[in-house]
mmCIF file of C-alpha atoms in Angstrom:
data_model
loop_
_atom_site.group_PDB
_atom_site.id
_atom_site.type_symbol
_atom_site.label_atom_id
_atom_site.label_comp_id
_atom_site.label_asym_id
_atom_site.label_seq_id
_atom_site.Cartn_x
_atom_site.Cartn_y
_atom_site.Cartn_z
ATOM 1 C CA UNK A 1 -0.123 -6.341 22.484
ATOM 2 C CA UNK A 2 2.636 -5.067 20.132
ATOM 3 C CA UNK A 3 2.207 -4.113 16.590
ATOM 4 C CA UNK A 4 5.807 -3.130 14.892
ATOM 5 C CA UNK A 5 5.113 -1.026 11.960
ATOM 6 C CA UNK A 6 2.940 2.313 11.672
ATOM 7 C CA UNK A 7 2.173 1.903 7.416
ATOM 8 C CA UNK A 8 -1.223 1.408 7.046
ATOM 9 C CA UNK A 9 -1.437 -2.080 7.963
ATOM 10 C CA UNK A 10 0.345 -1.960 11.127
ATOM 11 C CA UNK A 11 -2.080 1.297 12.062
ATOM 12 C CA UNK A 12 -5.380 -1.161 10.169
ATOM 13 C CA UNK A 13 -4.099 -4.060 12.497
ATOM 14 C CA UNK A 14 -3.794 -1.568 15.732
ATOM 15 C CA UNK A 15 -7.475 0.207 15.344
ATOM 16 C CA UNK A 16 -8.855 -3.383 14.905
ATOM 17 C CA UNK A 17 -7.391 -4.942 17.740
ATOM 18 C CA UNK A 18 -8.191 -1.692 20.047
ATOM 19 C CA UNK A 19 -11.665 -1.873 19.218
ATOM 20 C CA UNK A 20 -12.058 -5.106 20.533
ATOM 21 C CA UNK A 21 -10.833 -3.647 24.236
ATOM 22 C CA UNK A 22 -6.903 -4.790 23.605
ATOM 23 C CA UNK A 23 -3.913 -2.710 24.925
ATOM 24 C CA UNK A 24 -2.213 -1.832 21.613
ATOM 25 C CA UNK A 25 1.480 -0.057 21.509
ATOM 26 C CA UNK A 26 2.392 0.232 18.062
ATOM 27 C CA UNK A 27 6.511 1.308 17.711
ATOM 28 C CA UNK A 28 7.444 2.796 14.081
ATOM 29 C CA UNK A 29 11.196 3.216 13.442
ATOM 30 C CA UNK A 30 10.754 6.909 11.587
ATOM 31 C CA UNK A 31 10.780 9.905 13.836
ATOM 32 C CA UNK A 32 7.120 10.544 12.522
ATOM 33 C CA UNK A 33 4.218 8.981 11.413
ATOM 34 C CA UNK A 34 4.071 9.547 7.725
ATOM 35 C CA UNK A 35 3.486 7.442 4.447
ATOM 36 C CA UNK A 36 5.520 8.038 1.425
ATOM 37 C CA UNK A 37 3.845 7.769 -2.629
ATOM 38 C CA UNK A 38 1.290 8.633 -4.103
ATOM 39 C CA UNK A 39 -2.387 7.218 -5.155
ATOM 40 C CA UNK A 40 -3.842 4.075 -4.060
ATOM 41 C CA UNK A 41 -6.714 2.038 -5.484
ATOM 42 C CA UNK A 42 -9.279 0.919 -2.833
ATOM 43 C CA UNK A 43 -11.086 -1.765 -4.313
ATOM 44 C CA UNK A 44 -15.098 -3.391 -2.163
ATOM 45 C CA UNK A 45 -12.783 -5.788 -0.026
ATOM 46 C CA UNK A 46 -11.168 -2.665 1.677
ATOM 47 C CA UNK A 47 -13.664 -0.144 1.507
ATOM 48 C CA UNK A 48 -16.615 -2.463 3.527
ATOM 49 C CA UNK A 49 -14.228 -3.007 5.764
ATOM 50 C CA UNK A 50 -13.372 1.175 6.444
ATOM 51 C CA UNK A 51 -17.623 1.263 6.761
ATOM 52 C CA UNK A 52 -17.301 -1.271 9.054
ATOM 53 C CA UNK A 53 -14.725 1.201 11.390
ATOM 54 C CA UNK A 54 -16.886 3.871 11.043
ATOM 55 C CA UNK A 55 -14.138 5.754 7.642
ATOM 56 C CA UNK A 56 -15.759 5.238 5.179
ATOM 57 C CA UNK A 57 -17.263 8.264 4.631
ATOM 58 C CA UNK A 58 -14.447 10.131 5.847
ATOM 59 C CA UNK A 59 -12.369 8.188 3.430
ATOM 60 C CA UNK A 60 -14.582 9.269 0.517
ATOM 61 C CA UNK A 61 -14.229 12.795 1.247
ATOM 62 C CA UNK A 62 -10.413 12.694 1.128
ATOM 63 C CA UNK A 63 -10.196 10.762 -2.152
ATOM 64 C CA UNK A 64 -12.334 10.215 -5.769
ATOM 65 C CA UNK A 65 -15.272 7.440 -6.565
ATOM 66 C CA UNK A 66 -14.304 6.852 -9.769
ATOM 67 C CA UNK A 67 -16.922 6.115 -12.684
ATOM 68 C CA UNK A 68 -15.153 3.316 -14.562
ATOM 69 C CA UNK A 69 -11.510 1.882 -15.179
ATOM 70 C CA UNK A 70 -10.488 2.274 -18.969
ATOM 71 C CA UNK A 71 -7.439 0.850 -20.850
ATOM 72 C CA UNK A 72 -6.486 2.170 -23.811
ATOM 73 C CA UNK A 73 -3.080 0.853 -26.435
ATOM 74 C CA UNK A 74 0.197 2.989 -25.021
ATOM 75 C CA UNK A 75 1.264 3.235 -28.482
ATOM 76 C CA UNK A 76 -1.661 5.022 -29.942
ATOM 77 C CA UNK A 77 -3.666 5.703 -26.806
ATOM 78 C CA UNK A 78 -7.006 3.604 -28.324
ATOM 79 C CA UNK A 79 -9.690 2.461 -26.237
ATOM 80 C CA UNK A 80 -9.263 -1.879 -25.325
ATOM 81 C CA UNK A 81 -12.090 -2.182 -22.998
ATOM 82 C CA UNK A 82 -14.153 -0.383 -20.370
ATOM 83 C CA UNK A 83 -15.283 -1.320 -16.758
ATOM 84 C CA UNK A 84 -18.047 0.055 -14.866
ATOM 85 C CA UNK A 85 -16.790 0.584 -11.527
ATOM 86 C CA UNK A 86 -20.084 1.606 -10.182
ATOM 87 C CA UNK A 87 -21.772 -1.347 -11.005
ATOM 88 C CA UNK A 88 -19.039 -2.421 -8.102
ATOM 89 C CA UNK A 89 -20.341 -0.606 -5.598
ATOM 90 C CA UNK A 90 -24.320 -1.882 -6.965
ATOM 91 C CA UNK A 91 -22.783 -5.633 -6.980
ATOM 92 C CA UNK A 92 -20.868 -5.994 -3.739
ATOM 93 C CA UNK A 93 -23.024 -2.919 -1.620
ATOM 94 C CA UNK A 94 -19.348 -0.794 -1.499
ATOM 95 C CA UNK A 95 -17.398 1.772 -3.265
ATOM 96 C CA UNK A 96 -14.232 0.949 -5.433
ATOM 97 C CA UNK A 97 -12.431 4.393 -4.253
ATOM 98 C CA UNK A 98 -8.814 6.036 -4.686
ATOM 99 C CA UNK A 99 -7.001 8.337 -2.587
ATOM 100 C CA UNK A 100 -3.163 9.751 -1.559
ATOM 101 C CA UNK A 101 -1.848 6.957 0.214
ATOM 102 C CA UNK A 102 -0.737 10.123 3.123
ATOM 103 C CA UNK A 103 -4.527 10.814 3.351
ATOM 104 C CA UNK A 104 -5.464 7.060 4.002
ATOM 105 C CA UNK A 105 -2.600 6.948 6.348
ATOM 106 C CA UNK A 106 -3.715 9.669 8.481
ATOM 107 C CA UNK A 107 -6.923 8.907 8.449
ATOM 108 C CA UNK A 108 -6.126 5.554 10.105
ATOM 109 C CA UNK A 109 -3.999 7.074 12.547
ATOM 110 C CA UNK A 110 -6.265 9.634 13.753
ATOM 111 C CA UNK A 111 -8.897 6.798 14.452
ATOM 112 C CA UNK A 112 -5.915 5.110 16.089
ATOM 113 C CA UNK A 113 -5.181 8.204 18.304
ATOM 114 C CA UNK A 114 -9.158 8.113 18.991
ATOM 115 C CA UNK A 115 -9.257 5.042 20.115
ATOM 116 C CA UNK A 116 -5.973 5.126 22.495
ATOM 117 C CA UNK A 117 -3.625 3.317 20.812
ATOM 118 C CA UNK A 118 -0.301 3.929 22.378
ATOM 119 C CA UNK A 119 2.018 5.286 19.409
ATOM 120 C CA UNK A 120 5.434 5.430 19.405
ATOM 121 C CA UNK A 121 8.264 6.868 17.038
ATOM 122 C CA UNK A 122 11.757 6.746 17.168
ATOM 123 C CA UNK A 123 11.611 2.773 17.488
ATOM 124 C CA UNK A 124 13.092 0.933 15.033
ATOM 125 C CA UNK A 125 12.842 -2.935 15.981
ATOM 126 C CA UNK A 126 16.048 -5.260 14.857
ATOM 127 C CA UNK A 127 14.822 -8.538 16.872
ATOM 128 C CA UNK A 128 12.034 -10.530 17.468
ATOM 129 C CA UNK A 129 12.333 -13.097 20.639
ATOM 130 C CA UNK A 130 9.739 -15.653 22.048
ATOM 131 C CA UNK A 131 9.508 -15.317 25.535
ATOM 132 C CA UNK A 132 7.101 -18.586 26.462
ATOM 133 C CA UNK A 133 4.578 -16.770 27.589
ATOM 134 C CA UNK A 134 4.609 -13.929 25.380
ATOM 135 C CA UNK A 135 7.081 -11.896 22.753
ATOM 136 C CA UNK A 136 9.706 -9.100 23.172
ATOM 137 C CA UNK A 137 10.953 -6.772 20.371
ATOM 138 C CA UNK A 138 14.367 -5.189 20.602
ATOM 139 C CA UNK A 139 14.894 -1.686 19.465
ATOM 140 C CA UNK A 140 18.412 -0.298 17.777
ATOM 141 C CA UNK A 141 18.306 1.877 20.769
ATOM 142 C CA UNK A 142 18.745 -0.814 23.349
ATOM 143 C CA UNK A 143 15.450 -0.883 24.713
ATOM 144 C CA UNK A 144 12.818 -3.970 25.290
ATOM 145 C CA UNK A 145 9.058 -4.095 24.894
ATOM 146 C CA UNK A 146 7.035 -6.746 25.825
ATOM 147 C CA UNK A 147 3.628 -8.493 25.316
ATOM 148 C CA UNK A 148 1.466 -10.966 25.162
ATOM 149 C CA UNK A 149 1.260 -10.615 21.201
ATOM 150 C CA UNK A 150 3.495 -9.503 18.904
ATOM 151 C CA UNK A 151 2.291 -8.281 15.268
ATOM 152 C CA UNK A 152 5.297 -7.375 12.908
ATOM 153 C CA UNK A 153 3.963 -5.115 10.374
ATOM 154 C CA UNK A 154 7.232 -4.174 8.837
ATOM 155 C CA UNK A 155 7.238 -4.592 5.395
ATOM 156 C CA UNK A 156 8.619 -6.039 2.594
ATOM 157 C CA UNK A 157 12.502 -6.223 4.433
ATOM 158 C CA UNK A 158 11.131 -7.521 7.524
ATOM 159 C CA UNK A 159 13.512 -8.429 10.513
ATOM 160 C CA UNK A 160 10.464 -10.889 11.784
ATOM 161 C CA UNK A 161 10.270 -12.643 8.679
ATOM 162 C CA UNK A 162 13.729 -14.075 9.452
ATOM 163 C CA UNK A 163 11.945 -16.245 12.211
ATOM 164 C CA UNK A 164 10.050 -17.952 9.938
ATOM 165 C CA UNK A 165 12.038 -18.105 6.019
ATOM 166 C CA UNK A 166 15.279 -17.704 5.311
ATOM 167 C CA UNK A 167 14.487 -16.022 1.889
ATOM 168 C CA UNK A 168 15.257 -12.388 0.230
ATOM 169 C CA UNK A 169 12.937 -10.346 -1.749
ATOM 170 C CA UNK A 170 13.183 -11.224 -5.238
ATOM 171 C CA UNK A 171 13.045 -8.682 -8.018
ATOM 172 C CA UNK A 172 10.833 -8.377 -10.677
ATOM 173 C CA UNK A 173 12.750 -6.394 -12.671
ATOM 174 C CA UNK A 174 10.618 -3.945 -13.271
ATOM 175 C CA UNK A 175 10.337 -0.019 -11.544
ATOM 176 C CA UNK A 176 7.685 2.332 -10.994
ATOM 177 C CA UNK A 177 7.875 6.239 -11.095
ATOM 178 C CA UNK A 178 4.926 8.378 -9.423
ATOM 179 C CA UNK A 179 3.933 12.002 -9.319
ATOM 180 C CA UNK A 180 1.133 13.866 -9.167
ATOM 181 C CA UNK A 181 -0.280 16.776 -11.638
ATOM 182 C CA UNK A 182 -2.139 20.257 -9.902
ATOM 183 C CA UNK A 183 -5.598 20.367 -11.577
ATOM 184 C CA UNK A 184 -4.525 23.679 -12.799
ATOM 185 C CA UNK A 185 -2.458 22.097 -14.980
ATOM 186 C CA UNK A 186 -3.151 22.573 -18.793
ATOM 187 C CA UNK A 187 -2.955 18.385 -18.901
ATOM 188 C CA UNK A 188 -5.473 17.490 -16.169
ATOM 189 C CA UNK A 189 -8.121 19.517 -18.517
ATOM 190 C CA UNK A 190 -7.164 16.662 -21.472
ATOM 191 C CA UNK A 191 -8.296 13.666 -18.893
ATOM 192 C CA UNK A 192 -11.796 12.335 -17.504
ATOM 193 C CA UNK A 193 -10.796 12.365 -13.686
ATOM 194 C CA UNK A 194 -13.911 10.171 -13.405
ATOM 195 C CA UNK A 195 -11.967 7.142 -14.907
ATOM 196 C CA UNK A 196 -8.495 4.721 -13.844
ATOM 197 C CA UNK A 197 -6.966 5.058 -17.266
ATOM 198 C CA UNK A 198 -4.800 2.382 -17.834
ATOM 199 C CA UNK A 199 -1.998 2.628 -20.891
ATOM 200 C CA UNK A 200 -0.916 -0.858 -21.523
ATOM 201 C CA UNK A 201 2.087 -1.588 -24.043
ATOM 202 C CA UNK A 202 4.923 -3.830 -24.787
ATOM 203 C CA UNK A 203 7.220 -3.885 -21.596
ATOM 204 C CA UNK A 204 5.663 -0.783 -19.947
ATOM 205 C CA UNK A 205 2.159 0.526 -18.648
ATOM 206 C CA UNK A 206 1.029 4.140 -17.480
ATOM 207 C CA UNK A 207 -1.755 5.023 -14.670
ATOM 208 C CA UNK A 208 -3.437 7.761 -14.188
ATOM 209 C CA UNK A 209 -6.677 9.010 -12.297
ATOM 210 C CA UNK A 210 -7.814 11.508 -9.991
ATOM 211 C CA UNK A 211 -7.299 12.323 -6.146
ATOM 212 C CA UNK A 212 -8.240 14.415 -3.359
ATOM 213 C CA UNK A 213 -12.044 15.372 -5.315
ATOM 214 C CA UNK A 214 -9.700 16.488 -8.581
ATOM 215 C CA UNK A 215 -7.625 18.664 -6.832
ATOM 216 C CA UNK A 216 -4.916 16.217 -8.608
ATOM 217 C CA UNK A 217 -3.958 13.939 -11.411
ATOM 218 C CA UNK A 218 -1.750 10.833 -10.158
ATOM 219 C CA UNK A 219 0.265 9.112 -12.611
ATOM 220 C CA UNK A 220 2.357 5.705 -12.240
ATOM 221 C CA UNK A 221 5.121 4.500 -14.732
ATOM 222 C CA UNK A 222 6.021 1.327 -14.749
ATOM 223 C CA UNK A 223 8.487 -0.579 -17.084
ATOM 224 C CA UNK A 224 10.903 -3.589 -17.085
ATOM 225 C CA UNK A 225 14.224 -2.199 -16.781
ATOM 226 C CA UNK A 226 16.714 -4.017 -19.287
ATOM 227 C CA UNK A 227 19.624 -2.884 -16.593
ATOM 228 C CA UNK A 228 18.114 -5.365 -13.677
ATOM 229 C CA UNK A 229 17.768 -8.114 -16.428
ATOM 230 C CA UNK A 230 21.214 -7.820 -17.152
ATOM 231 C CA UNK A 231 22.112 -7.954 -13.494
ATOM 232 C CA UNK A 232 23.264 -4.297 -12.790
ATOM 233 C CA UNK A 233 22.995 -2.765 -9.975
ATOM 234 C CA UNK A 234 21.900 1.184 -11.119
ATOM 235 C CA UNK A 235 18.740 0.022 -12.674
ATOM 236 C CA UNK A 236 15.124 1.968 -13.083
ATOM 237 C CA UNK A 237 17.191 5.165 -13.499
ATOM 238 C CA UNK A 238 15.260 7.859 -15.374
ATOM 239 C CA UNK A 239 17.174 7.442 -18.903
ATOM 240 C CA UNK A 240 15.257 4.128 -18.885
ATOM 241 C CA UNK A 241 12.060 5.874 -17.760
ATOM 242 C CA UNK A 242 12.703 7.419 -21.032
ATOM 243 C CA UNK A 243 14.033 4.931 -22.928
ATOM 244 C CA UNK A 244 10.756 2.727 -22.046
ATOM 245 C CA UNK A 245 8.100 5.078 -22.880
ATOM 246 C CA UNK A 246 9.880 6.196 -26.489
ATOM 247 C CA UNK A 247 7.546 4.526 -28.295
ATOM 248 C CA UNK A 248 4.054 5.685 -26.551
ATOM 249 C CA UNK A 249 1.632 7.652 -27.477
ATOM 250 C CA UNK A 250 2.104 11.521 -27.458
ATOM 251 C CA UNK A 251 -0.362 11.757 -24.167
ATOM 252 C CA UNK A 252 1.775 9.735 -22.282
ATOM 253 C CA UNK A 253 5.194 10.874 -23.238
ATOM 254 C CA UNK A 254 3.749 14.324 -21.690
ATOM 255 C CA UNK A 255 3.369 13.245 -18.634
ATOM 256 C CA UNK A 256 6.559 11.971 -17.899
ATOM 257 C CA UNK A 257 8.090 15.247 -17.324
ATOM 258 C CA UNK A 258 5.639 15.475 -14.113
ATOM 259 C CA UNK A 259 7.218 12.048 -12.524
ATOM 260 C CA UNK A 260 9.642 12.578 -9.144
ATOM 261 C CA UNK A 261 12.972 12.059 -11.068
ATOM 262 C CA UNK A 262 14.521 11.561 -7.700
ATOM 263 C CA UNK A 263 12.822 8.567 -6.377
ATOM 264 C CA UNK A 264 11.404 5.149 -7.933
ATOM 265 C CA UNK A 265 10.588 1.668 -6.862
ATOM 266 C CA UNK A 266 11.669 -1.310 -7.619
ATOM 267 C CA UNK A 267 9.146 -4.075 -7.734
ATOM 268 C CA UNK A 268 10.055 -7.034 -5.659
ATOM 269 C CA UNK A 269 7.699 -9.823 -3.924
ATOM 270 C CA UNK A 270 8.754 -12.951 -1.848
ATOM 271 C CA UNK A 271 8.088 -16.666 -2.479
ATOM 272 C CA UNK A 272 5.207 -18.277 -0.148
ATOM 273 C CA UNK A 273 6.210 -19.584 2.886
ATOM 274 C CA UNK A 274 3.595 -22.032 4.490
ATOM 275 C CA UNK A 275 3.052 -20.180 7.788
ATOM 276 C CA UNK A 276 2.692 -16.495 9.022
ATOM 277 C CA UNK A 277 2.559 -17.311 12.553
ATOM 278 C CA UNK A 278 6.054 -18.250 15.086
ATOM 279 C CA UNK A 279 4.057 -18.804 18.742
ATOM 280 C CA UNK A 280 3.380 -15.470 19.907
ATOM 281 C CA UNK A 281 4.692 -13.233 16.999
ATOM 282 C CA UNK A 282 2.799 -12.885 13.671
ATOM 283 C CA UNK A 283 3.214 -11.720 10.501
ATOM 284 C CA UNK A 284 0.782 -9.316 8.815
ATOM 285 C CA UNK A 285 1.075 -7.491 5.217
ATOM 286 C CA UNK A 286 3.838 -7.118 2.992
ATOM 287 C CA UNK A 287 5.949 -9.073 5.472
ATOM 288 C CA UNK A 288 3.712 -11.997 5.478
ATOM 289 C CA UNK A 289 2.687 -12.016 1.990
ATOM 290 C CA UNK A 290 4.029 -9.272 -0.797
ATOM 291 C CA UNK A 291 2.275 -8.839 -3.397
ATOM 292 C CA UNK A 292 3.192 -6.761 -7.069
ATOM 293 C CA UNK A 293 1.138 -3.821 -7.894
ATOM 294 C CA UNK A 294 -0.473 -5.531 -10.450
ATOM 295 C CA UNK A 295 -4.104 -5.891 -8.985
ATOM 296 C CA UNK A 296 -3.636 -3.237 -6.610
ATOM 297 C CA UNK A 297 -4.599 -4.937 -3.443
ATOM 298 C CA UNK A 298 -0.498 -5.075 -1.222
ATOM 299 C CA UNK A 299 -2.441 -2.048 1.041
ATOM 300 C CA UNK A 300 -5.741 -3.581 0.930
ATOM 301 C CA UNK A 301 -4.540 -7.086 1.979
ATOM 302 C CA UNK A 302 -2.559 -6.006 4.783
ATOM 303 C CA UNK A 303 -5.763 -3.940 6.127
ATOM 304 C CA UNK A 304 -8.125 -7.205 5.705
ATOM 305 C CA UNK A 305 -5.181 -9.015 7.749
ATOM 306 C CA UNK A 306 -5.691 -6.540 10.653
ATOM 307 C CA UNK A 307 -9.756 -6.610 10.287
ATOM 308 C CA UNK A 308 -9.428 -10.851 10.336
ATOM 309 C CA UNK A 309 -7.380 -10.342 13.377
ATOM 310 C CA UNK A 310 -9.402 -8.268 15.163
ATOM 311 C CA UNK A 311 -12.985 -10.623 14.171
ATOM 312 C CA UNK A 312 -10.730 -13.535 15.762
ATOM 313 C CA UNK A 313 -10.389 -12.088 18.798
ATOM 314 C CA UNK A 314 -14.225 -11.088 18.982
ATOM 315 C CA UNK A 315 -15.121 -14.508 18.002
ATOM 316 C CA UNK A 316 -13.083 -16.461 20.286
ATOM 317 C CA UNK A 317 -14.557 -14.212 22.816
ATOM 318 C CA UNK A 318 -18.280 -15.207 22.139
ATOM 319 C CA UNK A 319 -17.379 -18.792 21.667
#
């Protein structure tokens, strides 16, 4: 079997199917396995499923259990409402945890390397091709790999996707900025890091909460950018950061001098499409079904599509 993609769903979808005794070569295009951003929110759905490989505790170490999830006005930074996030964790018998996105990522591909997954770099995949009996992947280098299986795990701009929809990503028109804070820092001492604060105001929202046991404070910006609704082509750029947040409270006008000015993203999803599935090559993740960041759950999904996978294949067994 083939998984195209090392993020954290291909990696998800390659310790799942290895656990159930399957041959697994994964191919990533980079040169090395790493994950770009920052935080991530890791809601029950994900975290019974990282107890259920055996993570979970490993996971908790790395990242912050959280006490509750607060949003407050952007404009003067009042409290709206409060959610215990522990009662979570008492409802639905698991955590609601966050962590550096690099930290889940190598935490899933050490268990991948413990369990024998074949891993290769270097192998960026530009077609997808039925072969009857199985699926072959060609690589911008010329080379073949075949299988039996073939799970594309490449993301939003996926080259497997084309098999199935003949769609683009479309834009939301709206851009996030990241960056993370040192706990030294005179403005992690102003914040709970036992809460997801959550700034909400007209056309923008800020994020912030604690990672790595409060060794840092991440922080997400995200606004509509009035440059993609007018169709242009530089849009998110940081005088619109700016421009976005003018009007916010005084608390989070500070931290935007502690985003990456040098990176951003721009928020795009992709219209349904009624299958995920072309005979022996399947979609998985943000290929199959993008989500925005709204409810935090485009990482989470794509490791529940690699957990469903892998009780398929134990169930079909049994049957």
């Amino acid at each position: 079997m083939i998984v195209v993609g090392g993020g954290i769903g291909g990696l998800g979808a390659a310790y799942s199917l290895t656990r159930q005794g399957l041959g697994v070569r994964l191919l990533e295009r980079a040169p090395a396995f790493g994950e770009v951003g920052a935080g991530i929110q890791l809601a029950p759905n994900c975290t019974r499923i990282l107890d259920d490989y055996g993570l979970l505790d490993e996971a908790k170490s790395l990242g912050v259990v959280p006490d509750a999830m607060v949003m407050r006005d952007a404009v003067d930074g009042a409290e709206l409402t409060r959610l215990d996030l522990r009662d979570l964790e008492r409802r639905y018998g698991y955590p609601y945890l966050v962590i550096h996105r690099s930290d889940l990522h190598g935490l899933l591909l050490r268990a991948c390397e413990r369990a024998g997954v074949e891993l290769i770099t270097d192998a960026r995949v530009d077609a997808y091709e039925n072969t009857g009996g199985g699926a072959r992947v060609a690589l911008a280098s010329g080379a073949t790999h075949e299988a039996g299986l073939v799970i594309a795990a490449d993301g939003l701009h996926s080259a497997a996707r084309k098999l199935l929809a003949d769609d683009e990503p479309v834009s939301s028109a709206y851009v996030a900025y990241r960056g993370t804070v040192p706990a030294e820092s005179p403005r992690v001492s102003r914040v709970d890091l036992g809460e997801v604060a959550v700034y909400v105001g007209p056309g923008c929202h800020f994020v912030h909460y604690g990672l790595r046991g409060g060794k840092l404070l991440n922080q997400v910006a995200v606004f509509e950018s009035p440059k993609a609704l007018a169709g242009r082509e530089d849009w998110g750029t940081p005088d619109e950061l700016d421009a976005a947040f003018a009007r916010t409270c005084d608390f989070v006008r500070d931290g935007l001098p502690f985003m990456w000015r040098d990176k951003w993203w721009r928020m795009f999803d992709r219209d349904p499409i009624t299958t995920w599935v072309d005979d022996r090559i399947a979609l998985l993740g943000d290929c199959a079904h993008p989500p925005l960041q709204y409810i935090a759950q485009g990482a989470i999904m794509a490791v529940e599509d690699g957990w469903v996978l892998g009780e398929h294949v134990a169930r079909n067994r049994a049957a």
